[in-house]
CSV table of C-alpha atoms and ligand atoms in Angstrom, one decimal:
chain,number,residue,atom,x,y,z
A,9,MET,CA,0.0,0.0,0.0
A,10,THR,CA,1.0,3.6,-0.7
A,11,ASP,CA,2.4,5.6,2.3
A,12,ILE,CA,-0.2,8.2,2.1
A,13,SER,CA,1.2,10.3,5.0
A,14,LYS,CA,4.0,11.6,2.7
A,15,LEU,CA,1.9,12.5,-0.3
A,16,THR,CA,0.6,15.9,-1.4
A,17,ILE,CA,-1.7,16.7,-4.4
A,18,ALA,CA,1.4,17.8,-6.3
A,19,THR,CA,3.5,14.7,-5.6
A,20,ALA,CA,0.5,12.3,-6.1
A,21,ARG,CA,-0.3,14.1,-9.4
A,22,ASP,CA,3.2,13.5,-10.7
A,23,LEU,CA,3.3,9.8,-9.6
A,24,LEU,CA,-0.1,9.3,-11.2
A,25,ARG,CA,0.9,10.8,-14.4
A,26,LYS,CA,4.1,8.8,-14.5
A,27,GLY,CA,2.1,5.6,-14.0
A,28,GLU,CA,4.0,4.9,-10.7
A,29,LEU,CA,0.7,5.0,-8.8
A,30,THR,CA,-2.9,4.4,-9.7
A,31,SER,CA,-5.8,6.4,-8.4
A,32,ARG,CA,-7.4,3.1,-7.4
A,33,GLU,CA,-4.4,2.1,-5.2
A,34,LEU,CA,-4.4,5.6,-3.7
A,35,THR,CA,-8.2,5.6,-3.1
A,36,ASP,CA,-8.1,2.2,-1.5
A,37,SER,CA,-5.4,3.3,0.9
A,38,TYR,CA,-7.6,6.2,2.0
A,39,ILE,CA,-10.7,4.1,2.3
A,40,SER,CA,-8.9,1.8,4.7
A,41,ALA,CA,-7.4,4.8,6.6
A,42,ILE,CA,-10.9,6.2,7.0
A,43,GLU,CA,-12.2,2.9,8.2
A,44,GLY,CA,-9.6,3.0,11.1
A,45,ALA,CA,-10.4,6.5,12.1
A,46,ASP,CA,-13.9,6.6,13.3
A,47,ALA,CA,-12.7,8.0,16.6
A,48,LEU,CA,-12.1,11.3,14.8
A,49,ASN,CA,-15.7,11.5,13.6
A,50,ALA,CA,-14.4,13.4,10.5
A,51,TYR,CA,-16.5,11.6,7.9
A,52,VAL,CA,-20.2,11.7,8.4
A,53,HIS,CA,-21.1,9.9,5.1
A,54,LYS,CA,-18.6,7.6,3.6
A,55,THR,CA,-18.8,7.0,-0.1
A,56,PRO,CA,-16.3,4.2,-0.9
A,57,ASP,CA,-18.3,2.9,-3.9
A,58,ILE,CA,-18.5,6.3,-5.6
A,59,ALA,CA,-14.8,6.8,-4.8
A,60,ARG,CA,-13.7,3.5,-6.4
A,61,ALA,CA,-15.8,4.2,-9.5
A,62,GLN,CA,-14.4,7.7,-9.8
A,63,ALA,CA,-10.8,6.4,-9.3
A,64,ASP,CA,-11.2,3.8,-12.0
A,65,ALA,CA,-12.5,6.5,-14.4
A,66,ALA,CA,-9.6,8.7,-13.4
A,67,ASP,CA,-7.1,5.9,-14.1
A,68,ALA,CA,-8.6,5.5,-17.6
A,69,ARG,CA,-8.1,9.2,-18.2
A,70,LEU,CA,-4.6,9.1,-16.9
A,71,LYS,CA,-3.7,6.3,-19.2
A,72,ALA,CA,-5.2,8.2,-22.1
A,73,GLY,CA,-3.0,11.2,-21.2
A,74,ASP,CA,-6.0,13.4,-20.5
A,75,ALA,CA,-5.4,14.2,-16.9
A,76,PRO,CA,-6.0,17.6,-15.3
A,77,ASP,CA,-4.1,18.3,-12.1
A,78,MET,CA,-6.9,17.0,-9.8
A,79,CYS,CA,-7.4,13.8,-11.8
A,80,GLY,CA,-7.4,10.8,-9.5
A,81,ILE,CA,-6.9,12.9,-6.3
A,82,PRO,CA,-9.0,11.6,-3.3
A,83,LEU,CA,-10.8,14.4,-1.5
A,84,GLY,CA,-13.2,14.8,1.4
A,85,ILE,CA,-16.1,17.1,0.8
A,86,LYS,CA,-17.6,19.3,3.5
A,87,ASP,CA,-21.2,18.4,4.2
A,88,LEU,CA,-22.3,21.9,3.2
A,89,PHE,CA,-21.8,21.1,-0.5
A,90,ALA,CA,-24.7,19.6,-2.4
A,91,THR,CA,-23.6,16.3,-3.9
A,92,LYS,CA,-26.0,14.6,-6.2
A,93,GLY,CA,-27.6,11.5,-4.7
A,94,VAL,CA,-25.4,11.7,-1.6
A,95,ALA,CA,-26.6,12.9,1.8
A,96,SER,CA,-26.0,16.7,2.1
A,97,GLN,CA,-27.2,17.8,5.5
A,98,ALA,CA,-25.0,20.7,6.6
A,99,ALA,CA,-24.7,18.6,9.7
A,100,SER,CA,-28.3,19.5,10.6
A,101,GLY,CA,-31.2,17.4,11.8
A,102,ILE,CA,-33.5,19.5,9.6
A,103,LEU,CA,-31.9,18.2,6.5
A,104,ALA,CA,-32.1,14.5,7.6
A,105,GLY,CA,-32.6,12.3,4.6
A,106,PHE,CA,-31.9,15.1,2.1
A,107,LYS,CA,-30.1,13.8,-1.0
A,108,PRO,CA,-29.9,16.6,-3.6
A,109,GLU,CA,-30.9,16.1,-7.2
A,110,TYR,CA,-28.0,18.3,-8.3
A,111,GLU,CA,-24.3,18.8,-7.8
A,112,SER,CA,-22.7,22.0,-6.5
A,113,THR,CA,-20.6,24.0,-9.0
A,114,VAL,CA,-17.5,23.4,-7.0
A,115,THR,CA,-17.9,19.7,-6.7
A,116,SER,CA,-18.9,19.4,-10.3
A,117,LYS,CA,-15.7,21.2,-11.4
A,118,LEU,CA,-13.6,19.0,-9.2
A,119,PHE,CA,-15.2,15.8,-10.3
A,120,GLY,CA,-15.2,17.0,-13.9
A,121,ASP,CA,-11.4,17.2,-13.5
A,122,GLY,CA,-11.4,13.6,-12.3
A,123,ALA,CA,-11.1,14.2,-8.5
A,124,VAL,CA,-12.4,11.4,-6.3
A,125,MET,CA,-14.9,11.8,-3.4
A,126,LEU,CA,-14.2,9.7,-0.3
A,127,GLY,CA,-17.2,11.0,1.6
A,128,LYS,CA,-18.8,14.0,3.3
A,129,LEU,CA,-17.1,15.7,6.2
A,130,ASN,CA,-18.3,16.8,9.6
A,131,MET,CA,-18.9,20.5,10.3
A,132,ASP,CA,-20.8,22.9,12.6
A,133,GLU,CA,-24.5,22.9,11.8
A,134,PHE,CA,-25.1,25.2,8.9
A,135,ALA,CA,-21.4,26.3,9.4
A,136,MET,CA,-22.3,28.2,12.5
A,137,GLY,CA,-19.6,27.7,15.1
A,138,SER,CA,-15.9,27.6,15.7
A,139,ALA,CA,-15.5,24.2,17.3
A,140,ASN,CA,-17.6,21.7,15.3
A,141,GLU,CA,-19.7,21.2,18.4
A,142,SER,CA,-23.0,22.2,16.9
A,143,SER,CA,-23.0,19.3,14.5
A,144,VAL,CA,-26.0,16.9,14.7
A,145,TYR,CA,-23.4,14.1,14.3
A,146,GLY,CA,-21.4,15.2,17.4
A,147,PRO,CA,-18.1,17.0,17.1
A,148,ALA,CA,-15.2,16.0,14.9
A,149,VAL,CA,-12.1,15.5,17.0
A,150,ASN,CA,-8.7,17.1,16.4
A,151,PRO,CA,-6.0,14.4,15.7
A,152,TRP,CA,-3.6,16.6,17.7
A,153,ARG,CA,-3.3,16.3,21.4
A,154,ALA,CA,-1.5,18.4,23.9
A,155,ALA,CA,1.8,16.9,25.2
A,156,GLY,CA,1.1,14.6,28.1
A,157,SER,CA,-2.7,14.8,27.8
A,158,ASP,CA,-5.3,12.6,26.2
A,159,ALA,CA,-8.0,15.2,26.4
A,160,ALA,CA,-10.0,15.6,23.2
A,161,LEU,CA,-9.4,18.9,21.5
A,162,THR,CA,-11.5,20.7,18.9
A,163,PRO,CA,-10.3,20.7,15.3
A,164,GLY,CA,-12.0,24.1,15.1
A,165,GLY,CA,-15.0,25.0,13.0
A,166,SER,CA,-17.0,25.2,11.1
A,167,SER,CA,-14.9,23.1,8.7
A,168,GLY,CA,-13.7,20.9,11.5
A,169,GLY,CA,-14.1,17.6,9.7
A,170,SER,CA,-12.2,18.9,6.7
A,171,ALA,CA,-9.3,20.0,8.9
A,172,ALA,CA,-9.2,16.8,10.9
A,173,ALA,CA,-9.4,14.7,7.8
A,174,VAL,CA,-6.5,16.5,6.0
A,175,ALA,CA,-4.3,16.5,9.2
A,176,ALA,CA,-4.9,12.8,9.9
A,177,ASP,CA,-4.3,11.8,6.3
A,178,LEU,CA,-7.9,10.7,5.6
A,179,CYS,CA,-7.8,12.5,2.3
A,180,LEU,CA,-5.3,14.4,0.2
A,181,ALA,CA,-7.3,17.6,0.6
A,182,ALA,CA,-10.8,18.8,1.4
A,183,THR,CA,-13.2,21.5,0.5
A,184,GLY,CA,-14.1,24.0,3.2
A,185,THR,CA,-16.2,27.1,3.4
A,186,ASP,CA,-15.5,30.3,5.3
A,187,THR,CA,-18.0,32.9,6.4
A,188,GLY,CA,-16.0,34.3,9.3
A,189,GLY,CA,-13.0,32.1,9.5
A,190,SER,CA,-14.2,28.6,9.0
A,191,ILE,CA,-11.4,27.6,6.7
A,192,ARG,CA,-8.6,29.5,8.3
A,193,GLN,CA,-9.3,28.8,12.0
A,194,PRO,CA,-9.6,25.0,11.7
A,195,ALA,CA,-6.6,25.0,9.4
A,196,ALA,CA,-4.6,26.7,12.1
A,197,PHE,CA,-5.8,24.3,14.8
A,198,THR,CA,-4.8,21.2,12.9
A,199,GLY,CA,-1.5,22.3,11.2
A,200,VAL,CA,-2.9,22.4,7.7
A,201,THR,CA,-3.2,25.2,5.0
A,202,GLY,CA,-6.5,26.9,4.2
A,203,ILE,CA,-7.3,29.7,1.9
A,204,LYS,CA,-10.5,31.7,1.7
A,205,PRO,CA,-10.5,33.3,-1.8
A,206,THR,CA,-11.8,36.8,-2.7
A,207,TYR,CA,-15.6,36.9,-2.5
A,208,GLY,CA,-16.8,35.9,-5.9
A,209,ARG,CA,-13.8,33.9,-7.0
A,210,VAL,CA,-15.6,30.6,-6.3
A,211,SER,CA,-19.2,29.9,-7.2
A,212,ARG,CA,-21.5,29.5,-4.2
A,213,TRP,CA,-24.1,27.6,-6.3
A,214,GLY,CA,-25.1,24.4,-4.6
A,215,ILE,CA,-23.4,25.3,-1.3
A,216,ILE,CA,-26.0,25.4,1.4
A,217,ALA,CA,-26.2,29.0,2.4
A,218,TYR,CA,-25.3,30.5,5.8
A,219,ALA,CA,-24.7,34.2,5.2
A,220,SER,CA,-24.6,34.8,1.4
A,221,SER,CA,-22.7,38.0,1.3
A,222,LEU,CA,-19.8,36.5,3.4
A,223,ASP,CA,-19.7,32.8,2.4
A,224,GLN,CA,-16.9,31.6,0.2
A,225,ALA,CA,-15.5,28.1,-0.5
A,226,GLY,CA,-11.9,27.2,-0.6
A,227,PRO,CA,-9.4,24.4,-0.4
A,228,MET,CA,-7.9,22.9,2.8
A,229,THR,CA,-4.7,21.2,2.0
A,230,LYS,CA,-1.4,19.9,3.2
A,231,ASP,CA,0.6,22.8,1.9
A,232,VAL,CA,0.5,26.0,-0.1
A,233,ARG,CA,1.3,24.4,-3.5
A,234,ASP,CA,-1.7,22.1,-3.1
A,235,ALA,CA,-3.9,25.1,-2.1
A,236,ALA,CA,-2.8,26.8,-5.3
A,237,ILE,CA,-3.6,23.7,-7.4
A,238,MET,CA,-6.9,23.0,-5.9
A,239,LEU,CA,-8.0,26.7,-5.9
A,240,THR,CA,-7.4,26.9,-9.6
A,241,ALA,CA,-9.7,23.9,-10.1
A,242,MET,CA,-12.4,25.3,-7.9
A,243,SER,CA,-12.5,28.9,-9.2
A,244,GLY,CA,-14.3,30.6,-12.0
A,245,THR,CA,-17.4,32.4,-13.1
A,246,ASP,CA,-20.7,30.6,-13.0
A,247,PRO,CA,-23.9,31.7,-14.6
A,248,LYS,CA,-25.8,30.1,-11.7
A,249,ASP,CA,-24.2,32.5,-9.1
A,250,SER,CA,-24.6,36.1,-10.0
A,251,THR,CA,-22.0,37.1,-7.4
A,252,SER,CA,-19.3,35.0,-9.0
A,253,ALA,CA,-16.8,37.2,-10.8
A,254,ASP,CA,-16.4,37.2,-14.5
A,255,LEU,CA,-12.6,37.1,-14.3
A,256,ALA,CA,-10.0,34.8,-15.8
A,257,VAL,CA,-8.6,32.3,-13.4
A,258,PRO,CA,-4.9,32.4,-13.3
A,259,ASP,CA,-2.8,29.3,-12.8
A,260,PHE,CA,-2.1,29.9,-9.2
A,261,GLU,CA,0.6,27.2,-8.9
A,262,ALA,CA,2.6,29.1,-11.5
A,263,ALA,CA,2.7,32.1,-9.2
A,264,LEU,CA,4.7,30.2,-6.6
A,265,THR,CA,8.2,31.5,-7.3
A,266,GLY,CA,9.1,32.0,-3.6
A,267,ASP,CA,10.6,35.4,-4.5
A,268,ILE,CA,9.0,38.1,-2.4
A,269,ARG,CA,11.8,40.6,-2.6
A,270,GLY,CA,10.3,44.1,-2.7
A,271,LYS,CA,6.9,43.1,-1.4
A,272,THR,CA,5.4,45.3,1.3
A,273,ILE,CA,3.9,43.5,4.3
A,274,GLY,CA,1.6,45.5,6.6
A,275,ILE,CA,1.4,44.7,10.3
A,276,PRO,CA,-1.8,46.0,11.8
A,277,ARG,CA,-1.4,47.5,15.2
A,278,GLU,CA,-5.1,46.9,16.2
A,279,TYR,CA,-4.5,43.1,16.0
A,280,ARG,CA,-2.2,43.3,19.0
A,281,ILE,CA,-5.3,42.8,21.1
A,282,ASP,CA,-5.4,43.0,24.9
A,283,GLY,CA,-4.4,39.7,26.5
A,284,LEU,CA,-2.8,38.3,23.3
A,285,SER,CA,-1.0,35.2,24.5
A,286,PRO,CA,2.8,35.6,24.5
A,287,GLU,CA,3.1,32.5,22.4
A,288,ILE,CA,0.9,33.9,19.7
A,289,ALA,CA,2.7,37.3,19.9
A,290,LYS,CA,6.1,35.5,19.5
A,291,LEU,CA,4.8,33.5,16.5
A,292,TRP,CA,3.7,36.7,14.9
A,293,ASP,CA,7.1,38.3,15.5
A,294,ASP,CA,8.8,35.2,14.1
A,295,GLY,CA,6.7,35.4,11.0
A,296,ILE,CA,7.5,39.1,10.5
A,297,ALA,CA,11.2,38.2,10.8
A,298,MET,CA,10.9,35.4,8.2
A,299,LEU,CA,9.2,37.7,5.7
A,300,LYS,CA,11.8,40.4,6.3
A,301,ASP,CA,14.7,37.9,5.8
A,302,ALA,CA,13.1,36.8,2.5
A,303,GLY,CA,13.4,40.4,1.3
A,304,ALA,CA,10.0,41.9,2.1
A,305,LYS,CA,9.6,45.4,3.5
A,306,ILE,CA,7.7,45.4,6.8
A,307,VAL,CA,5.5,48.4,7.7
A,308,ASP,CA,3.2,49.2,10.6
A,309,ILE,CA,-0.3,49.9,9.5
A,310,SER,CA,-3.6,50.9,11.2
A,311,LEU,CA,-6.9,49.3,10.5
A,312,PRO,CA,-8.9,51.5,12.9
A,313,HIS,CA,-12.3,50.0,12.6
A,314,THR,CA,-11.1,46.5,13.5
A,315,LYS,CA,-12.7,46.5,17.0
A,316,TYR,CA,-16.2,47.0,15.5
A,317,ALA,CA,-15.9,44.1,13.0
A,318,LEU,CA,-16.9,41.2,15.4
A,319,PRO,CA,-20.1,42.8,16.6
A,320,ALA,CA,-21.0,43.9,13.1
A,321,TYR,CA,-20.4,40.3,11.8
A,322,TYR,CA,-22.7,38.9,14.6
A,323,VAL,CA,-25.5,41.2,13.3
A,324,ILE,CA,-25.0,40.7,9.6
A,325,ALA,CA,-24.3,36.9,9.6
A,326,PRO,CA,-27.4,36.0,11.7
A,327,ALA,CA,-29.5,38.4,9.7
A,328,GLU,CA,-28.7,36.7,6.5
A,329,ALA,CA,-28.9,33.3,8.1
A,330,SER,CA,-32.4,33.9,9.5
A,331,SER,CA,-33.5,34.7,5.9
A,332,ASN,CA,-31.6,31.9,4.3
A,333,LEU,CA,-32.9,29.3,6.8
A,334,ALA,CA,-36.5,30.3,6.4
A,335,ARG,CA,-36.8,27.8,3.6
A,336,TYR,CA,-36.5,24.8,6.0
A,337,ASP,CA,-40.1,24.5,6.9
A,338,GLY,CA,-40.9,20.8,6.7
A,339,VAL,CA,-42.4,21.2,3.3
A,340,ARG,CA,-39.6,21.1,0.8
A,341,PHE,CA,-36.5,19.5,2.4
A,342,GLY,CA,-35.6,16.8,4.9
A,343,HIS,CA,-37.3,16.5,8.2
A,344,ARG,CA,-40.9,17.1,9.0
A,345,ALA,CA,-42.3,16.8,12.6
A,346,GLN,CA,-45.0,14.3,13.6
A,347,LEU,CA,-48.2,16.3,13.9
A,348,SER,CA,-51.0,15.9,16.4
A,349,ALA,CA,-54.7,15.9,15.6
A,350,GLY,CA,-55.8,19.5,15.1
A,351,ASP,CA,-52.3,20.8,14.2
A,352,GLY,CA,-52.3,23.2,11.2
A,353,ILE,CA,-49.6,24.6,9.0
A,354,ASN,CA,-48.3,26.9,11.7
A,355,GLU,CA,-47.8,24.0,14.1
A,356,MET,CA,-46.1,22.1,11.4
A,357,TYR,CA,-43.6,24.8,10.8
A,358,GLU,CA,-43.0,25.4,14.5
A,359,LYS,CA,-42.6,21.8,15.5
A,360,THR,CA,-40.4,21.0,12.5
A,361,ARG,CA,-38.1,23.9,13.1
A,362,ALA,CA,-38.0,23.4,16.9
A,363,GLU,CA,-37.0,19.7,16.4
A,364,GLY,CA,-34.8,20.1,13.3
A,365,PHE,CA,-32.5,23.0,14.3
A,366,GLY,CA,-30.0,22.7,17.1
A,367,PRO,CA,-29.6,25.4,19.8
A,368,GLU,CA,-26.9,27.5,18.1
A,369,VAL,CA,-28.8,27.7,14.9
A,370,GLN,CA,-32.0,28.7,16.8
A,371,ARG,CA,-30.0,31.4,18.6
A,372,ARG,CA,-28.7,32.8,15.3
A,373,ILE,CA,-32.2,32.8,13.8
A,374,MET,CA,-33.6,34.6,16.8
A,375,ILE,CA,-30.8,37.2,16.7
A,376,GLY,CA,-31.2,37.6,12.9
A,377,THR,CA,-34.9,38.0,13.1
A,378,TYR,CA,-34.6,40.6,15.9
A,379,VAL,CA,-32.0,42.8,14.1
A,380,LEU,CA,-34.1,42.8,11.0
A,381,SER,CA,-37.3,43.6,12.7
A,382,ALA,CA,-39.1,46.8,11.8
A,383,GLY,CA,-38.2,48.7,15.0
A,384,PHE,CA,-34.6,47.7,15.2
A,385,TYR,CA,-33.5,47.4,11.6
A,386,ASP,CA,-31.8,50.8,11.5
A,387,ALA,CA,-30.2,50.5,14.9
A,388,TYR,CA,-28.6,47.1,14.3
A,389,TYR,CA,-28.6,45.9,10.7
A,390,ASN,CA,-28.1,49.2,8.9
A,391,ARG,CA,-25.5,50.3,11.4
A,392,ALA,CA,-23.6,47.0,11.0
A,393,ARG,CA,-23.6,47.5,7.2
A,394,ARG,CA,-22.1,50.9,7.6
A,395,VAL,CA,-19.4,49.5,9.9
A,396,ARG,CA,-18.7,46.9,7.3
A,397,THR,CA,-18.0,49.6,4.7
A,398,LEU,CA,-15.6,51.3,7.1
A,399,VAL,CA,-13.8,48.0,7.8
A,400,LYS,CA,-13.5,47.5,4.0
A,401,GLN,CA,-12.2,51.1,3.6
A,402,ASP,CA,-9.5,50.5,6.2
A,403,PHE,CA,-8.1,47.7,4.0
A,404,GLU,CA,-8.5,49.7,0.8
A,405,GLN,CA,-6.4,52.6,2.3
A,406,ALA,CA,-3.7,50.2,3.4
A,407,PHE,CA,-3.5,48.7,-0.1
A,408,ALA,CA,-3.6,52.1,-1.7
A,409,ALA,CA,-0.6,53.1,0.4
A,410,GLY,CA,1.4,50.3,-1.1
A,411,VAL,CA,0.8,47.3,1.1
A,412,ASP,CA,0.8,44.0,-0.8
A,413,ALA,CA,-0.3,41.7,2.0
A,414,ILE,CA,-1.1,41.9,5.7
A,415,LEU,CA,0.3,39.5,8.3
A,416,THR,CA,-1.6,38.6,11.5
A,417,PRO,CA,-2.1,35.6,13.7
A,418,ALA,CA,-4.8,33.3,12.5
A,419,THR,CA,-6.3,32.6,15.9
A,420,PRO,CA,-6.0,34.0,19.4
A,421,SER,CA,-5.0,30.5,20.8
A,422,SER,CA,-4.2,27.0,19.8
A,423,ALA,CA,-6.9,24.3,19.7
A,424,PHE,CA,-9.0,24.3,22.9
A,425,ALA,CA,-10.8,21.4,24.7
A,426,LEU,CA,-14.0,20.1,23.2
A,427,GLY,CA,-17.0,21.3,25.3
A,428,MET,CA,-15.8,24.9,25.8
A,429,GLU,CA,-17.7,26.4,22.9
A,430,SER,CA,-21.1,25.2,24.1
A,431,ALA,CA,-20.3,26.4,27.7
A,432,ASP,CA,-19.9,30.0,26.6
A,433,PRO,CA,-21.1,30.9,23.1
A,434,VAL,CA,-20.2,34.6,23.4
A,435,GLN,CA,-16.6,33.8,24.4
A,436,ALA,CA,-16.6,31.4,21.4
A,437,TYR,CA,-17.5,34.2,19.0
A,438,LEU,CA,-14.2,35.9,20.0
A,439,ASN,CA,-12.3,33.1,18.3
A,440,ASP,CA,-12.9,34.8,15.0
A,441,VAL,CA,-11.3,38.3,15.8
A,442,PHE,CA,-8.5,37.9,13.3
A,443,THR,CA,-10.4,36.3,10.5
A,444,ILE,CA,-13.8,38.0,10.4
A,445,THR,CA,-12.6,41.4,9.0
A,446,VAL,CA,-11.5,39.5,5.9
A,447,ASN,CA,-15.0,38.2,5.1
A,448,LEU,CA,-16.6,41.6,5.8
A,449,ALA,CA,-14.2,43.2,3.3
A,450,GLY,CA,-14.5,40.3,0.8
A,451,LEU,CA,-10.7,39.8,0.7
A,452,PRO,CA,-8.6,36.7,0.2
A,453,GLY,CA,-7.0,35.3,3.4
A,454,ILE,CA,-4.8,32.2,4.0
A,455,SER,CA,-3.7,30.4,7.1
A,456,VAL,CA,-0.3,28.8,7.1
A,457,PRO,CA,1.0,26.5,9.8
A,458,ALA,CA,4.0,28.3,11.3
A,459,GLY,CA,4.9,26.9,14.6
A,460,GLN,CA,3.8,24.9,17.7
A,461,ASP,CA,2.9,26.1,21.2
A,462,SER,CA,4.6,24.9,24.4
A,463,LYS,CA,2.2,21.9,24.4
A,464,GLY,CA,3.2,20.9,20.9
A,465,LEU,CA,0.0,22.1,19.3
A,466,PRO,CA,0.1,23.7,15.8
A,467,LEU,CA,-0.3,27.5,15.4
A,468,GLY,CA,-1.1,29.4,12.2
A,469,LEU,CA,-0.3,32.8,10.7
A,470,GLN,CA,-2.7,34.5,8.5
A,471,LEU,CA,-1.9,36.5,5.4
A,472,ILE,CA,-4.5,38.8,3.9
A,473,GLY,CA,-4.3,39.8,0.3
A,474,LYS,CA,-5.6,42.3,-2.2
A,475,PRO,CA,-8.9,41.4,-4.0
A,476,TRP,CA,-8.3,39.0,-6.9
A,477,GLU,CA,-4.6,38.7,-6.1
A,478,GLU,CA,-4.7,35.2,-4.7
A,479,GLY,CA,-1.6,34.3,-6.8
A,480,ASP,CA,0.5,37.0,-5.1
A,481,LEU,CA,-1.0,36.0,-1.7
A,482,LEU,CA,-0.2,32.3,-2.2
A,483,ASN,CA,3.4,33.2,-3.2
A,484,ILE,CA,3.9,35.2,-0.1
A,485,ALA,CA,2.4,32.3,1.9
A,486,TYR,CA,4.7,29.9,0.1
A,487,SER,CA,7.7,32.0,1.1
A,488,LEU,CA,6.5,32.0,4.7
A,489,GLU,CA,5.8,28.2,4.6
A,490,ARG,CA,9.4,27.6,3.4
A,491,ALA,CA,10.9,29.7,6.1
A,492,ALA,CA,8.7,28.3,8.9
A,493,GLY,CA,9.5,24.7,7.9
A,494,PHE,CA,6.5,23.3,9.7
A,495,VAL,CA,6.6,19.5,9.2
A,496,ALA,CA,5.2,18.1,12.5
A,497,LYS,CA,2.4,15.6,12.3
A,498,PRO,CA,0.0,14.5,15.0
A,499,ALA,CA,1.1,11.3,16.9
A,500,ARG,CA,-1.4,8.6,16.0
A,501,TRP,CA,-3.8,7.6,18.8
A,502,TRP,CA,-7.0,6.8,16.9
B,3,LIG,N1,-17.4,31.1,13.8
B,3,LIG,C1,-18.0,31.9,12.9
B,3,LIG,C2,-19.5,31.7,13.0
B,3,LIG,O1,-19.9,30.9,13.8
B,3,LIG,C3,-17.6,31.7,11.5
B,3,LIG,C4,-18.2,30.4,10.9
B,3,LIG,C5,-17.9,30.3,9.4
B,3,LIG,O2,-16.9,30.9,8.9
B,3,LIG,N2,-18.7,29.5,8.8
B,3,LIG,O3,-20.3,32.4,12.4
């Protein structure tokens, strides 16, 4: 069997093309790895039969010399993506039994290129959360453990299953989505790479909506090169998503020269938040030094509206969610409650929604409905939208002054214990302080594993780029990755 722990998309692609490996061998290795990893609860629907059929088809294409980069590459797919004929539940009870009749644009692009689907991956319910605790399937578990402890840690959220699966070698890469940090935070917590592209770079069609003006899909991979390869395959305009941008998709892998001499990297002073852990502060300083050594110019910048971003997000995202989730009413999709004699349509809606949605989703729907209500719309929703514009302008001013990318920590801590998020949801919202501004401004952001804390847990640095400049961003991330030299893997306990 192939030693899958050493492979990346890039190395597997080259072996597949040379005929030194078949997609079927590779896929079978992953299927058996997944069978032995139920303790991680990363996969919530396994699709080995589909995977084997796709692998055989990919091998035929490889033999015929018609093989795009993703051909034969085994992937995990976040449960938020509609996959034709395969359960797609957004980890929610309300979508129990839902098997879409259609394929999301992202998965059809990937499968069209010959990629293989190993199964659907765990996540927070409707992508609401930072710890994968709100999943109807129970949390995914981080393959990493703190030194000397066997306590279960969160892989982060909402793309927790994707992060755990990539870190534990249960796929070569995974799809994720990011509304406020859900690709970058779990990537940082598990020592993998995750990029949220510019809003509009990747089609949202067929991705179950959380907050439509913030949601973007992106790859979660073992390294920056793989992120570049997979992002190229996922990107592009789509007539079915009017917010997808009509822009040519560059070959992002070709942008990886590693030469960042002359680039200007901004360090935003507002991200040195009160109580920033000394370990995170040191990681950030180390990252600054690495980019400087590589020839970048480091400048201090100010993003003055940063402190208003989190509250604005927790108005805008629930507002959009309350509207998007109105469609789950027991009529069209998934679950419908058992009704009693005398129940009418209102009881049907109420009982279905009360049973089908978990507590975090219900909280968001209530917040969203409240901030959109006639008496409070101006005070909350409209004000949050104005704050959003100011946050965006902060970034625009920094870029206009010559900054090419911005370096920040990805998260305020390393992976925390499972159970903490449910204990204090408001505290959990603070997890996204460094990532949420990027979604509000629609910018690309990438998390790169850059070090380990004193307990041996991975830590990530975030780079934020200019709109549509993912190639440049990936190249700066590539330079940081090479300097950081993060190669640690979780010790296997599962
Ligand atoms: N943790 C944030 C939230 O709960 C972000 C989640 C996401 O990016 N999907 O809304």
